[in-house]
mmCIF file of C-alpha atoms in Angstrom:
data_model
loop_
_atom_site.group_PDB
_atom_site.id
_atom_site.type_symbol
_atom_site.label_atom_id
_atom_site.label_comp_id
_atom_site.label_asym_id
_atom_site.label_seq_id
_atom_site.Cartn_x
_atom_site.Cartn_y
_atom_site.Cartn_z
ATOM 1 C CA MET A 1 -7.256 15.746 -10.083
ATOM 2 C CA PRO A 2 -9.386 18.395 -7.911
ATOM 3 C CA ARG A 3 -9.473 17.715 -4.365
ATOM 4 C CA ASP A 4 -13.597 17.635 -4.255
ATOM 5 C CA ARG A 5 -13.149 14.664 -6.777
ATOM 6 C CA ARG A 6 -10.662 12.505 -4.952
ATOM 7 C CA PRO A 7 -11.270 9.514 -2.528
ATOM 8 C CA ALA A 8 -11.727 10.365 0.841
ATOM 9 C CA LYS A 9 -8.441 8.525 1.700
ATOM 10 C CA SER A 10 -5.897 9.189 -1.114
ATOM 11 C CA ILE A 11 -2.237 7.621 -1.045
ATOM 12 C CA ARG A 12 0.075 10.374 0.212
ATOM 13 C CA VAL A 13 3.289 10.406 -2.039
ATOM 14 C CA LEU A 14 6.798 12.003 -1.360
ATOM 15 C CA LEU A 15 8.585 12.561 -4.223
ATOM 16 C CA ALA A 16 12.771 12.847 -4.335
ATOM 17 C CA GLU A 17 14.173 13.737 -7.831
ATOM 18 C CA ASP A 18 17.012 16.212 -8.669
ATOM 19 C CA GLN A 19 16.051 16.937 -12.276
ATOM 20 C CA GLY A 20 13.394 19.577 -12.131
ATOM 21 C CA MET A 21 11.356 18.420 -15.417
ATOM 22 C CA MET A 22 11.350 14.847 -14.372
ATOM 23 C CA ARG A 23 10.198 15.695 -10.755
ATOM 24 C CA GLY A 24 7.389 17.961 -12.185
ATOM 25 C CA ALA A 25 6.210 15.403 -14.811
ATOM 26 C CA LEU A 26 6.155 12.753 -12.190
ATOM 27 C CA ALA A 27 4.200 14.663 -10.107
ATOM 28 C CA LEU A 28 1.916 15.963 -12.458
ATOM 29 C CA LEU A 29 1.249 12.466 -13.931
ATOM 30 C CA LEU A 30 0.787 10.504 -10.559
ATOM 31 C CA GLY A 31 -1.453 13.492 -9.325
ATOM 32 C CA MET A 32 -3.850 12.563 -12.252
ATOM 33 C CA GLU A 33 -4.419 9.322 -10.435
ATOM 34 C CA PRO A 34 -7.703 9.370 -8.477
ATOM 35 C CA ASP A 35 -6.092 7.748 -5.303
ATOM 36 C CA ILE A 36 -2.720 9.315 -5.491
ATOM 37 C CA GLU A 37 -1.428 12.665 -3.940
ATOM 38 C CA VAL A 38 1.979 14.084 -4.201
ATOM 39 C CA VAL A 39 2.174 15.882 -0.840
ATOM 40 C CA ALA A 40 5.975 16.884 -1.014
ATOM 41 C CA GLN A 41 8.649 17.010 -3.718
ATOM 42 C CA VAL A 42 12.442 17.364 -2.858
ATOM 43 C CA SER A 43 15.213 17.899 -5.021
ATOM 44 C CA THR A 44 18.390 16.733 -2.518
ATOM 45 C CA GLY A 45 18.768 13.709 -0.278
ATOM 46 C CA ASP A 46 19.483 15.418 3.038
ATOM 47 C CA THR A 47 15.787 17.038 2.854
ATOM 48 C CA ILE A 48 13.802 13.850 2.508
ATOM 49 C CA VAL A 49 13.457 12.800 6.155
ATOM 50 C CA ASP A 50 12.358 16.273 7.254
ATOM 51 C CA ALA A 51 9.799 16.446 4.405
ATOM 52 C CA ALA A 52 8.716 13.116 5.401
ATOM 53 C CA LEU A 53 8.464 13.997 9.068
ATOM 54 C CA THR A 54 6.347 17.124 8.088
ATOM 55 C CA HIS A 55 4.203 15.551 5.545
ATOM 56 C CA ARG A 56 4.024 12.011 6.827
ATOM 57 C CA PRO A 57 3.698 10.319 3.448
ATOM 58 C CA ASP A 58 2.351 6.851 3.121
ATOM 59 C CA VAL A 59 4.929 6.069 0.082
ATOM 60 C CA ALA A 60 8.262 7.827 -0.797
ATOM 61 C CA LEU A 61 9.614 7.529 -4.224
ATOM 62 C CA LEU A 62 13.087 8.148 -4.192
ATOM 63 C CA ASP A 63 15.998 8.616 -6.803
ATOM 64 C CA ILE A 64 19.147 6.834 -6.048
ATOM 65 C CA GLU A 65 21.800 9.574 -7.364
ATOM 66 C CA LEU A 66 20.849 12.709 -5.375
ATOM 67 C CA PRO A 67 22.901 15.918 -4.147
ATOM 68 C CA GLY A 68 23.856 15.415 -0.341
ATOM 69 C CA LEU A 69 22.516 11.982 0.643
ATOM 70 C CA SER A 70 21.771 9.191 -1.912
ATOM 71 C CA GLY A 71 18.365 7.747 -2.320
ATOM 72 C CA LEU A 72 19.504 4.530 -0.476
ATOM 73 C CA ASP A 73 21.109 6.099 2.509
ATOM 74 C CA ALA A 74 17.854 8.381 2.946
ATOM 75 C CA ALA A 75 15.740 4.801 2.572
ATOM 76 C CA ALA A 76 17.700 3.649 5.415
ATOM 77 C CA GLU A 77 16.893 6.712 7.448
ATOM 78 C CA LEU A 78 13.436 6.618 6.513
ATOM 79 C CA ARG A 79 13.071 3.009 7.944
ATOM 80 C CA ASP A 80 14.369 4.250 11.325
ATOM 81 C CA GLN A 81 12.537 7.449 11.691
ATOM 82 C CA VAL A 82 9.435 7.071 9.675
ATOM 83 C CA PRO A 83 8.905 3.466 9.959
ATOM 84 C CA ASP A 84 5.049 3.714 8.506
ATOM 85 C CA CYS A 85 6.456 5.314 5.296
ATOM 86 C CA ARG A 86 6.929 2.882 2.326
ATOM 87 C CA VAL A 87 9.914 3.337 0.151
ATOM 88 C CA LEU A 88 10.028 2.652 -3.606
ATOM 89 C CA ILE A 89 13.335 3.413 -5.309
ATOM 90 C CA LEU A 90 13.041 4.834 -8.658
ATOM 91 C CA THR A 91 16.121 5.102 -10.548
ATOM 92 C CA THR A 92 17.595 5.580 -14.360
ATOM 93 C CA PHE A 93 20.378 3.109 -13.323
ATOM 94 C CA GLY A 94 19.198 -0.527 -13.096
ATOM 95 C CA ARG A 95 22.312 -2.008 -11.522
ATOM 96 C CA PRO A 96 22.239 -5.102 -9.616
ATOM 97 C CA GLY A 97 24.280 -4.045 -6.668
ATOM 98 C CA TYR A 98 21.638 -1.139 -6.101
ATOM 99 C CA LEU A 99 18.911 -3.233 -5.858
ATOM 100 C CA ARG A 100 20.422 -5.337 -3.103
ATOM 101 C CA ARG A 101 21.714 -2.211 -1.154
ATOM 102 C CA ALA A 102 17.994 -1.064 -1.350
ATOM 103 C CA MET A 103 16.636 -3.978 -0.142
ATOM 104 C CA GLU A 104 19.098 -4.002 2.763
ATOM 105 C CA ALA A 105 18.012 -0.326 3.424
ATOM 106 C CA GLY A 106 14.428 -1.456 3.785
ATOM 107 C CA ALA A 107 13.085 -0.185 0.325
ATOM 108 C CA ALA A 108 9.642 -2.220 -0.467
ATOM 109 C CA GLY A 109 10.227 -1.701 -4.337
ATOM 110 C CA PHE A 110 12.747 -0.952 -7.099
ATOM 111 C CA LEU A 111 11.672 0.323 -10.563
ATOM 112 C CA VAL A 112 13.551 1.792 -13.499
ATOM 113 C CA LYS A 113 12.380 5.124 -14.932
ATOM 114 C CA ASP A 114 11.533 4.058 -18.236
ATOM 115 C CA GLY A 115 8.427 2.382 -17.556
ATOM 116 C CA PRO A 116 5.038 3.683 -18.180
ATOM 117 C CA VAL A 117 3.694 5.818 -15.224
ATOM 118 C CA GLU A 118 0.551 3.460 -14.911
ATOM 119 C CA GLU A 119 2.980 0.737 -13.522
ATOM 120 C CA LEU A 120 4.357 3.366 -11.270
ATOM 121 C CA ALA A 121 0.987 3.951 -10.194
ATOM 122 C CA VAL A 122 0.264 0.240 -9.546
ATOM 123 C CA ALA A 123 3.599 -0.224 -7.712
ATOM 124 C CA VAL A 124 2.626 2.668 -5.472
ATOM 125 C CA ARG A 125 -0.544 1.089 -4.534
ATOM 126 C CA ARG A 126 1.159 -2.559 -4.183
ATOM 127 C CA VAL A 127 3.717 -1.313 -1.607
ATOM 128 C CA LEU A 128 1.373 0.170 0.418
ATOM 129 C CA THR A 129 -0.485 -2.785 0.741
ATOM 130 C CA GLY A 130 2.640 -4.638 1.863
ATOM 131 C CA GLU A 131 3.901 -6.116 -1.110
ATOM 132 C CA THR A 132 7.290 -5.900 -2.507
ATOM 133 C CA VAL A 133 7.730 -4.770 -6.398
ATOM 134 C CA ILE A 134 10.811 -5.349 -8.245
ATOM 135 C CA ASP A 135 11.523 -4.825 -11.795
ATOM 136 C CA PRO A 136 11.631 -8.533 -13.147
ATOM 137 C CA ALA A 137 14.714 -8.187 -15.320
ATOM 138 C CA LEU A 138 16.536 -6.311 -12.524
ATOM 139 C CA ALA A 139 15.718 -8.897 -10.131
ATOM 140 C CA ALA A 140 17.211 -11.679 -12.438
ATOM 141 C CA ALA A 141 20.305 -9.757 -12.862
ATOM 142 C CA ALA A 142 20.819 -9.340 -9.212
ATOM 143 C CA LEU A 143 20.520 -13.062 -8.691
ATOM 144 C CA SER A 144 23.322 -13.772 -11.260
ATOM 145 C CA ALA A 145 25.478 -11.132 -9.949
ATOM 146 C CA GLY A 146 25.762 -12.404 -6.613
ATOM 147 C CA PRO A 147 26.613 -10.281 -3.407
ATOM 148 C CA ASN A 148 28.460 -7.228 -3.091
ATOM 149 C CA PRO A 149 32.295 -8.373 -2.615
ATOM 150 C CA LEU A 150 33.484 -5.194 -1.059
ATOM 151 C CA THR A 151 33.521 -4.527 2.857
ATOM 152 C CA ALA A 152 31.905 -1.481 4.075
ATOM 153 C CA ARG A 153 35.548 0.091 4.819
ATOM 154 C CA GLU A 154 36.650 -0.860 1.187
ATOM 155 C CA ARG A 155 33.733 1.182 0.009
ATOM 156 C CA ASP A 156 34.581 4.185 2.056
ATOM 157 C CA VAL A 157 38.197 4.019 0.826
ATOM 158 C CA LEU A 158 36.935 3.853 -2.901
ATOM 159 C CA ASN A 159 34.597 6.621 -2.572
ATOM 160 C CA ALA A 160 37.410 8.744 -0.733
ATOM 161 C CA SER A 161 39.510 8.136 -3.499
ATOM 162 C CA ALA A 162 37.579 9.822 -6.127
ATOM 163 C CA GLU A 163 38.890 12.963 -7.834
ATOM 164 C CA GLY A 164 42.541 12.271 -7.449
ATOM 165 C CA ALA A 165 42.521 11.971 -3.738
ATOM 166 C CA THR A 166 45.966 10.763 -2.393
ATOM 167 C CA VAL A 167 46.722 8.040 -0.068
ATOM 168 C CA SER A 168 47.324 10.540 2.527
ATOM 169 C CA ASP A 169 44.354 12.555 1.727
ATOM 170 C CA ILE A 170 42.104 9.525 2.228
ATOM 171 C CA ALA A 171 43.567 8.595 5.600
ATOM 172 C CA THR A 172 43.369 11.930 6.801
ATOM 173 C CA ARG A 173 39.595 12.026 5.935
ATOM 174 C CA LEU A 174 38.882 8.566 7.223
ATOM 175 C CA HIS A 175 40.962 8.602 10.182
ATOM 176 C CA LEU A 176 43.241 5.628 8.991
ATOM 177 C CA SER A 177 46.935 5.058 8.712
ATOM 178 C CA GLU A 178 48.428 5.363 5.022
ATOM 179 C CA SER A 179 49.322 1.641 5.396
ATOM 180 C CA THR A 180 45.435 0.619 5.960
ATOM 181 C CA VAL A 181 44.224 2.626 3.462
ATOM 182 C CA ARG A 182 46.670 1.165 0.990
ATOM 183 C CA ASN A 183 45.707 -2.372 2.251
ATOM 184 C CA TYR A 184 42.155 -1.573 1.716
ATOM 185 C CA LEU A 185 42.431 -0.230 -1.981
ATOM 186 C CA SER A 186 44.935 -3.452 -2.713
ATOM 187 C CA SER A 187 41.770 -5.743 -1.593
ATOM 188 C CA ALA A 188 39.322 -3.571 -3.377
ATOM 189 C CA ILE A 189 41.266 -3.911 -6.560
ATOM 190 C CA GLY A 190 41.828 -7.469 -6.273
ATOM 191 C CA LYS A 191 37.815 -8.169 -5.714
ATOM 192 C CA THR A 192 36.961 -5.830 -8.642
ATOM 193 C CA GLY A 193 39.389 -7.704 -10.926
ATOM 194 C CA THR A 194 41.153 -4.281 -11.999
ATOM 195 C CA ARG A 195 44.244 -2.687 -12.216
ATOM 196 C CA ASN A 196 44.330 0.070 -10.426
ATOM 197 C CA ARG A 197 42.209 1.789 -7.746
ATOM 198 C CA MET A 198 40.413 4.276 -10.374
ATOM 199 C CA GLU A 199 39.595 1.381 -12.628
ATOM 200 C CA ALA A 200 38.300 -0.364 -9.265
ATOM 201 C CA LEU A 201 36.152 2.983 -8.471
ATOM 202 C CA ARG A 202 34.551 2.768 -11.912
ATOM 203 C CA GLU A 203 33.905 -1.017 -11.884
ATOM 204 C CA ALA A 204 32.088 -0.727 -8.340
ATOM 205 C CA ARG A 205 30.117 2.112 -9.293
ATOM 206 C CA GLN A 206 29.022 0.298 -12.469
ATOM 207 C CA GLN A 207 28.094 -2.505 -10.485
ATOM 208 C CA GLY A 208 26.343 -0.550 -7.932
ATOM 209 C CA TRP A 209 28.368 -1.720 -5.354
ATOM 210 C CA LEU A 210 29.027 2.086 -3.951
#
């Protein structure tokens, strides 16, 4: 909407989405709302905080799976460095573990991308007033799934085991002994009910625990 037809005080939105077509479509559709203005668009997670510090958005819409830094990690950084900015997670993957991690990171809302843009605009307005907005189906799934069983170190070791990394590689990367890495991997395999570390990694990702 042209600036001269906008209200005196528009809701300033930062949009973080790595897919250019999706990012452009969301920016266009949100920009058509009379009280919303997209003031910044970024495609990587590690540029979110700098963009927020520069443009001072009221609400940040963050995808989870971004290059560089995940939207969940960026949400935690925004909470610390730009506390006045409310965070709304918008993702393709409605995984219960993601919801819990988003709330722990200080996000004010969590929605999946297949909803209508009108609902997204309403969610932006609601989080700005202090409400928490969560997709109802995802909230129910998160309650039934229970908490993330993996410790922070078990998550670190599983993440480091991707792409065929050896125990020695993981130990070097995380500054741990090889026996400690094996213990963490064994524990993670047991907690995920899988047979090996690659299955444990897949299951943990599927549940949104990583």
